[in-house]
Each structure stands twice: as C-alpha cells, then as structure tokens.
XYZ file of N, CA and C in Angstrom:
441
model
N -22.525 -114.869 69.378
C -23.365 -113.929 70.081
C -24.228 -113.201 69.064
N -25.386 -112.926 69.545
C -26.368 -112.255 68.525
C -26.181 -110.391 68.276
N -25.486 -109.862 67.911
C -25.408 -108.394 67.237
C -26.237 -107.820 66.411
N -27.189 -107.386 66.955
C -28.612 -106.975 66.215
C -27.752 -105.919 64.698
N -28.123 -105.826 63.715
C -28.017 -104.569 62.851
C -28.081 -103.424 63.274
N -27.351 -102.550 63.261
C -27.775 -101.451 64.109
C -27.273 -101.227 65.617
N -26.872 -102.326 66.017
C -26.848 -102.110 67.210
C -25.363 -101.562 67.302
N -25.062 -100.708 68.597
C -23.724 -99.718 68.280
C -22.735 -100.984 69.613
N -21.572 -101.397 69.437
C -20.454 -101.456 70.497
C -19.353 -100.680 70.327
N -18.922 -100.532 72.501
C -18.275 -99.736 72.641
C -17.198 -100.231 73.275
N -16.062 -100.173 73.002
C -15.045 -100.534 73.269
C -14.296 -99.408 74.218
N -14.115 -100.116 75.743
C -13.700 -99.230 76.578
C -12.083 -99.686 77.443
N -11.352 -99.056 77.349
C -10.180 -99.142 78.598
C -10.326 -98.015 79.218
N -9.602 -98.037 79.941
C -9.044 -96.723 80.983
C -8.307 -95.498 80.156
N -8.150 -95.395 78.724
C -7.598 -94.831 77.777
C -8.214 -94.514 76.860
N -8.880 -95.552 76.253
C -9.498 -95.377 74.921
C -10.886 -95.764 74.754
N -11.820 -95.352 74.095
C -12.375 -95.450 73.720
C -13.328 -95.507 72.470
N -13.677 -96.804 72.001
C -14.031 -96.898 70.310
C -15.610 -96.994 70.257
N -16.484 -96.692 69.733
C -17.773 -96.775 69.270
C -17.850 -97.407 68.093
N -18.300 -98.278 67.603
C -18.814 -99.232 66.387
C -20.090 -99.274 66.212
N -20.728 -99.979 64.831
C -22.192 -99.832 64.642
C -22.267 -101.089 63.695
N -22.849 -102.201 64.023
C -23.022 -103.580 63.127
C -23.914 -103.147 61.842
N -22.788 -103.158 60.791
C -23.812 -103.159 59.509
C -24.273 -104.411 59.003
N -23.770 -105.521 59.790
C -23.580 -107.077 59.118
C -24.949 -107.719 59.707
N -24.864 -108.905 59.723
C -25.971 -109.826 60.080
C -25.595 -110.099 61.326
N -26.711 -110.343 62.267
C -26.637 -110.701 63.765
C -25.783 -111.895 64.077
N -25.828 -112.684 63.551
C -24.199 -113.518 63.967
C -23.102 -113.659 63.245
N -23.463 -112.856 61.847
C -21.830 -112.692 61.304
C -22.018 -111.056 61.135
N -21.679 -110.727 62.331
C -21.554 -108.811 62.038
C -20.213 -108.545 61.741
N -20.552 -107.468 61.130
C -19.466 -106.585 60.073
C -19.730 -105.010 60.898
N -18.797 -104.378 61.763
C -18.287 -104.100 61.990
C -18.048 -102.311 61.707
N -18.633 -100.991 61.680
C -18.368 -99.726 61.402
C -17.166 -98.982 62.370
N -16.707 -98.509 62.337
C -16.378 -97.421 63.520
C -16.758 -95.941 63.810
N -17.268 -95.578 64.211
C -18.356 -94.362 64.165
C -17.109 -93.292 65.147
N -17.386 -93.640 66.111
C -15.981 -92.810 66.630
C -15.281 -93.320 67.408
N -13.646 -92.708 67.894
C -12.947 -92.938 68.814
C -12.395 -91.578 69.980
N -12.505 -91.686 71.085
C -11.920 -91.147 72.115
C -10.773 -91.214 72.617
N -9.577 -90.549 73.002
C -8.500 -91.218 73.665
C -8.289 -90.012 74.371
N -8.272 -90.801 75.932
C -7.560 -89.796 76.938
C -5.952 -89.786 76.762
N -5.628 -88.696 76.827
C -4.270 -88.721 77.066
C -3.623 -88.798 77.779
N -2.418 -89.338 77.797
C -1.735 -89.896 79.039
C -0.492 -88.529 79.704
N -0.797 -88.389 80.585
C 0.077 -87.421 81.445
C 0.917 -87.820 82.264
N 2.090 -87.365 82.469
C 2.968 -87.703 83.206
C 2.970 -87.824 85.174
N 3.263 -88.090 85.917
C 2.576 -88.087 86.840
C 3.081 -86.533 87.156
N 3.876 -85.373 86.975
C 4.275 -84.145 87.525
C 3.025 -83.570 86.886
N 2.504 -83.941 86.084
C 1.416 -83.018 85.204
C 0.422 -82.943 85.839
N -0.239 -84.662 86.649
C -1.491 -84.734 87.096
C -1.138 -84.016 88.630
N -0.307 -84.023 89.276
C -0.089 -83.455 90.423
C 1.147 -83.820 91.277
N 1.920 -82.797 91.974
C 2.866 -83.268 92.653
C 2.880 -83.124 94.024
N 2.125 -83.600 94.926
C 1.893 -83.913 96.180
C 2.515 -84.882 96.637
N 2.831 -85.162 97.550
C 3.370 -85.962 98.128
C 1.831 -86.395 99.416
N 2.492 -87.991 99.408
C 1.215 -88.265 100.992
C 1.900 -87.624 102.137
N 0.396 -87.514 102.727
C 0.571 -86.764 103.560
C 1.464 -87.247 105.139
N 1.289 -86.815 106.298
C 2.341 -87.273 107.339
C 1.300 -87.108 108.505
N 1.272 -88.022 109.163
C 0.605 -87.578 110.549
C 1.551 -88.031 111.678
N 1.718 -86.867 112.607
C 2.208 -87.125 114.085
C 1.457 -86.676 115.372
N 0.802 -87.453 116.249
C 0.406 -87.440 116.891
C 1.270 -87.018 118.248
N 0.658 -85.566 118.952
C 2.209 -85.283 119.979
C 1.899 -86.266 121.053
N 0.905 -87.197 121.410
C 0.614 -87.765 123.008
C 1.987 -89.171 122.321
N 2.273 -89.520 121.380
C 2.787 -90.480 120.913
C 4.707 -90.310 120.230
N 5.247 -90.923 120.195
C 6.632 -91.081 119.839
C 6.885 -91.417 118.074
N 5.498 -91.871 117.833
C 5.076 -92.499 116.624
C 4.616 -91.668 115.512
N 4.928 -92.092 114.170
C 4.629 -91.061 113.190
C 4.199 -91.813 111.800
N 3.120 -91.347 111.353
C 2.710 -92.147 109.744
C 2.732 -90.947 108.719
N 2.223 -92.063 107.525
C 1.564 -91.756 106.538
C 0.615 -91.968 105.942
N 0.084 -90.958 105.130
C -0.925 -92.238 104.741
C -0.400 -92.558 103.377
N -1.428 -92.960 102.529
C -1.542 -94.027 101.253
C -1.445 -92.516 99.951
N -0.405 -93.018 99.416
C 0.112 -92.202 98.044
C -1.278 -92.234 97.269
N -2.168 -91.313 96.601
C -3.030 -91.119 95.628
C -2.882 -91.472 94.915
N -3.001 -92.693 93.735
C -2.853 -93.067 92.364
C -3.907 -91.686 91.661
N -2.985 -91.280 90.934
C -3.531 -90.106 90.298
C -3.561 -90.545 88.672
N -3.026 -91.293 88.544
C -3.476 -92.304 86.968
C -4.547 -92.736 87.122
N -4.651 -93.701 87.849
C -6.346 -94.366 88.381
C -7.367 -93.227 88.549
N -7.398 -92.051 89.049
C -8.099 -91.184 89.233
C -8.643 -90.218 87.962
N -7.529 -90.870 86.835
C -7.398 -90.115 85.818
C -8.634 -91.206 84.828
N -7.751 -92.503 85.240
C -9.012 -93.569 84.305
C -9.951 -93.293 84.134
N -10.680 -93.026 86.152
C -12.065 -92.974 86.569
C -12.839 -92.195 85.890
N -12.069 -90.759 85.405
C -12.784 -89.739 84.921
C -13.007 -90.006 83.688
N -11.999 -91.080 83.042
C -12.145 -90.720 81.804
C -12.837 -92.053 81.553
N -13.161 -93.056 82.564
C -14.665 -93.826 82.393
C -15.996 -93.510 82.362
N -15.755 -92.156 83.531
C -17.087 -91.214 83.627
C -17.733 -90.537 82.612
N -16.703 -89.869 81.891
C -16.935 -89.579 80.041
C -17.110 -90.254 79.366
N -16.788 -91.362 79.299
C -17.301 -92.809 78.609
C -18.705 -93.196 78.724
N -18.975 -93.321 79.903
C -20.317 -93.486 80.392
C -21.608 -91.904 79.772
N -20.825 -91.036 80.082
C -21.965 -89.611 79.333
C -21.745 -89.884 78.379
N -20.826 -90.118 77.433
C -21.054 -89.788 75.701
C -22.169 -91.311 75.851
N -21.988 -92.169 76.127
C -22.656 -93.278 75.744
C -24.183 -93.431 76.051
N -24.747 -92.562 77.027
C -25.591 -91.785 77.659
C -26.729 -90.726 76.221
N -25.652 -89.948 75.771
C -26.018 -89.337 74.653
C -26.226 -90.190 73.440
N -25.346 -91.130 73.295
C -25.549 -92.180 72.135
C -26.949 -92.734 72.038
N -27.258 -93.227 72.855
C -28.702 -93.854 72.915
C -30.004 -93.116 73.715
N -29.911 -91.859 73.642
C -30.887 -90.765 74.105
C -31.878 -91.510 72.994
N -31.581 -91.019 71.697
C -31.968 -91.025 70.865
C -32.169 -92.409 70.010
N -31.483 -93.368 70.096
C -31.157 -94.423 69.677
C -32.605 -95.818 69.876
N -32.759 -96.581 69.449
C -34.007 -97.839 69.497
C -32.845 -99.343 69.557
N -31.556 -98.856 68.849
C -31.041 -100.247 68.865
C -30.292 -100.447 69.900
N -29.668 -101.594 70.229
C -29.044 -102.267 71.605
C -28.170 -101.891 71.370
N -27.005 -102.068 72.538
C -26.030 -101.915 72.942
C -24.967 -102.788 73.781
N -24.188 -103.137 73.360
C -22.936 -103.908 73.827
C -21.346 -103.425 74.147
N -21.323 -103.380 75.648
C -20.566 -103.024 76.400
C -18.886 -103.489 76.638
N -17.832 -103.530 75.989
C -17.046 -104.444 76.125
C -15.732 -103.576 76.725
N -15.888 -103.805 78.108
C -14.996 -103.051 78.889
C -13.845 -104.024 80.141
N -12.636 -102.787 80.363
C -11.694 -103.768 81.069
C -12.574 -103.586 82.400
N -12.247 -104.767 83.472
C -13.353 -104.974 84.623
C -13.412 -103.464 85.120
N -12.317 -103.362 85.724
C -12.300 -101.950 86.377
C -13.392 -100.530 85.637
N -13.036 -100.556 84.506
C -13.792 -99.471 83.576
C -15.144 -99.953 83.957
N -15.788 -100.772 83.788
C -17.117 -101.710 83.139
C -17.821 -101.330 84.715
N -16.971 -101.619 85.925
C -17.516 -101.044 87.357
C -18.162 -99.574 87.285
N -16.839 -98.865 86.494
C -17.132 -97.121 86.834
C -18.328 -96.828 85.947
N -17.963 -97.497 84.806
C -19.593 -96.822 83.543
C -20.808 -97.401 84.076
N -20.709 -98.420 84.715
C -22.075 -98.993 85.817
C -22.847 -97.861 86.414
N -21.733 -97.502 86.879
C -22.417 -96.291 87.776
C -22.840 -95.007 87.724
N -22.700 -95.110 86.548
C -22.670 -93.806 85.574
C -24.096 -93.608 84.033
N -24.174 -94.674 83.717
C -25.381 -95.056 83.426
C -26.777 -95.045 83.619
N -27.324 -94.475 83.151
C -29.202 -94.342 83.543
C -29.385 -95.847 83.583
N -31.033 -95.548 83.670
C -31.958 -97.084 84.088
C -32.301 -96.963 82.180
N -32.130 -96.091 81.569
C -32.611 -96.273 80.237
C -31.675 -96.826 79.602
N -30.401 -96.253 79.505
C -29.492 -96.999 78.854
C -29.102 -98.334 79.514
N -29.438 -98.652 80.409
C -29.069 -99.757 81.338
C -30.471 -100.989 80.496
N -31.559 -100.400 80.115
C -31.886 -101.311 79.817
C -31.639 -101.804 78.045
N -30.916 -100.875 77.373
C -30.540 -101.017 75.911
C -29.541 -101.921 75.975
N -28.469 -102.270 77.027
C -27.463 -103.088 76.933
C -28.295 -104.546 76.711
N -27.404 -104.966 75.534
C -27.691 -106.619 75.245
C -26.777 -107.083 76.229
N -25.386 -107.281 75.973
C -24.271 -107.560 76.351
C -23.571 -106.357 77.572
N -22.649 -106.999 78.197
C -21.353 -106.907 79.372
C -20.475 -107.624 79.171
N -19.414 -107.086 78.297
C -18.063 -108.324 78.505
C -17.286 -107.767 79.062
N -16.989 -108.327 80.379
C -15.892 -107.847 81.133
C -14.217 -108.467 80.581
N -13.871 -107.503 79.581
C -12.614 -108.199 78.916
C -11.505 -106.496 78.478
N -10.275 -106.587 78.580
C -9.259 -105.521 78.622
C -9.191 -105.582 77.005
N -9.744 -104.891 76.149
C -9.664 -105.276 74.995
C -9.090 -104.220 74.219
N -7.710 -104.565 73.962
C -6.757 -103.376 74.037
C -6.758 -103.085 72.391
N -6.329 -103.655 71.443
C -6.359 -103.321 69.885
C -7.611 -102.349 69.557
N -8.119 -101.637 69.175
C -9.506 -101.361 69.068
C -10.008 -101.158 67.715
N -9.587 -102.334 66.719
C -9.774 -102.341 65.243
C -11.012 -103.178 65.559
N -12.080 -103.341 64.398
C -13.094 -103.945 63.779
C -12.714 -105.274 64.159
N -11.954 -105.254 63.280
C -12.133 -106.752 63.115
C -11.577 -108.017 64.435
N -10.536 -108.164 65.278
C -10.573 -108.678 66.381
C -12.022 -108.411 67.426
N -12.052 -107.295 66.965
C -13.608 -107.310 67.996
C -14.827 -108.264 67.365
N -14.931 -108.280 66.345
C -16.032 -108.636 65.549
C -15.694 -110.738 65.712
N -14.467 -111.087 65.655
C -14.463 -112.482 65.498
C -14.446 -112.458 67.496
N -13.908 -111.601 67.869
C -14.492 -112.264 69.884
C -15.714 -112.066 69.960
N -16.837 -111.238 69.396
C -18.198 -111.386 69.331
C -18.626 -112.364 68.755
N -18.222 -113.095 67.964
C -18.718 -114.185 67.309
C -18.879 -115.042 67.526
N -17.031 -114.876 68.651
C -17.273 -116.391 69.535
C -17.804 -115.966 71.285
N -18.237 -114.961 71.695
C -18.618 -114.668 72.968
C -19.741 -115.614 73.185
N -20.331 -116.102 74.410
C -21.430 -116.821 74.570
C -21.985 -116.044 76.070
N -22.889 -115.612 75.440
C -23.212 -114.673 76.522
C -24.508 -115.849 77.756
C-alpha cells in the first residue's frame, strides 16, 4: 500500500487509540508514534446500575421487559466519538493523508463523526480489530494491505 511521507495513521479500537506519522518511504514506511489515547475500562457498577426496565400492561395478564443497555458499547461509542474529534483536529491543519485502521464497529462510529474535509484526506479504510498498537506490526500489514 502506498503511505505517503508524512502522512499520519490511526489506529483505533473501542479502547485505544494510537496516532503514527510515516517518516519512511511510501511503500517501505517506517513508522513514528506521535500519540496514544486509552479509554479506561470501568466496571459495569461504575458505568451504571440500572436494571431493564419492566412493563405491565393492566388490560393484560402479561408482563415484559425490555432489552438490558450494553453500557460498555455505549462507552466504546463515546470513546469512538473522541477518536473521531481529536482526528478532526489532527488534520485542521494538516496537507498530508490519512489512513484509518479501525475495528468495523469503531470505523462505523468515526464515519459519522467526521467532516467532508477530513473525509476527503483519508487515503485508506481498513476495516481490521488491530489490537497490538506497536509500529511495527502495523507497518508490515500496511505493506501488505492492497487497497
């Protein structure tokens, strides 16, 4: 895959987040790390202790619930949504491209979260869970990505 000089990738899960900057040559890039993010993980009593809710209808004998809140997932979302603004700020200012390498789920939420400006700096979208977030595994799956 072609990695312009300059150009920054961002390495996203539902957790972490890494920023890189290719000091290398466009198909053998080398790799910076400029910064990292990590949401922290909370226990579920921390994010909230609700229970789902109950509905009984009196014309009826019958009684539900509804659907338990994933409050982890809710936790991802936000912390894709911050992913998406810092990355927002990254290339306010920025001329070089950008390559996106997020787990599917994440890669949906920063979609939506994204201007039409930074939307058009993206070279790359790899929809991949790319959990290690060192240089170098990233740098040899870019090498071999075929976009």
């Amino acid at each position: 895959m072609l990695v312009r000089n300059g150009s920054f990738i961002v390495a996203v899960d539902g957790s972490r987040m890494s920023i890189f900057r290719n000091i290398g040559e466009a198909f053998k890039p080398s790799l910076e790390l400029v910064e990292e993010h990590q949401n922290p993980r909370f226990k579920s009593s921390e994010l909230g202790d609700d229970r789902a809710g109950r509905n009984a209808q009196s014309s009826s004998p019958r009684k539900g619930a509804y659907e338990q809140t994933d409050l982890h997932q809710q936790e991802e979302d936000r912390f894709s949504r911050e992913a998406a603004e810092r990355m927002e700020l990254l290339m306010k200012d920025s001329t070089n491209g950008l390559i996106l390498v997020a787990a599917p789920r994440a890669l949906g939420m920063i979609r939506q979260y994204i201007g039409p400006a930074t939307s058009k700096q993206l070279s790359a979208e790899i929809a991949k869970d790319f959990g290690p977030h060192d240089a170098e595994p990233l740098t040899k799956m870019l090498e071999k990505y075929e976009a």
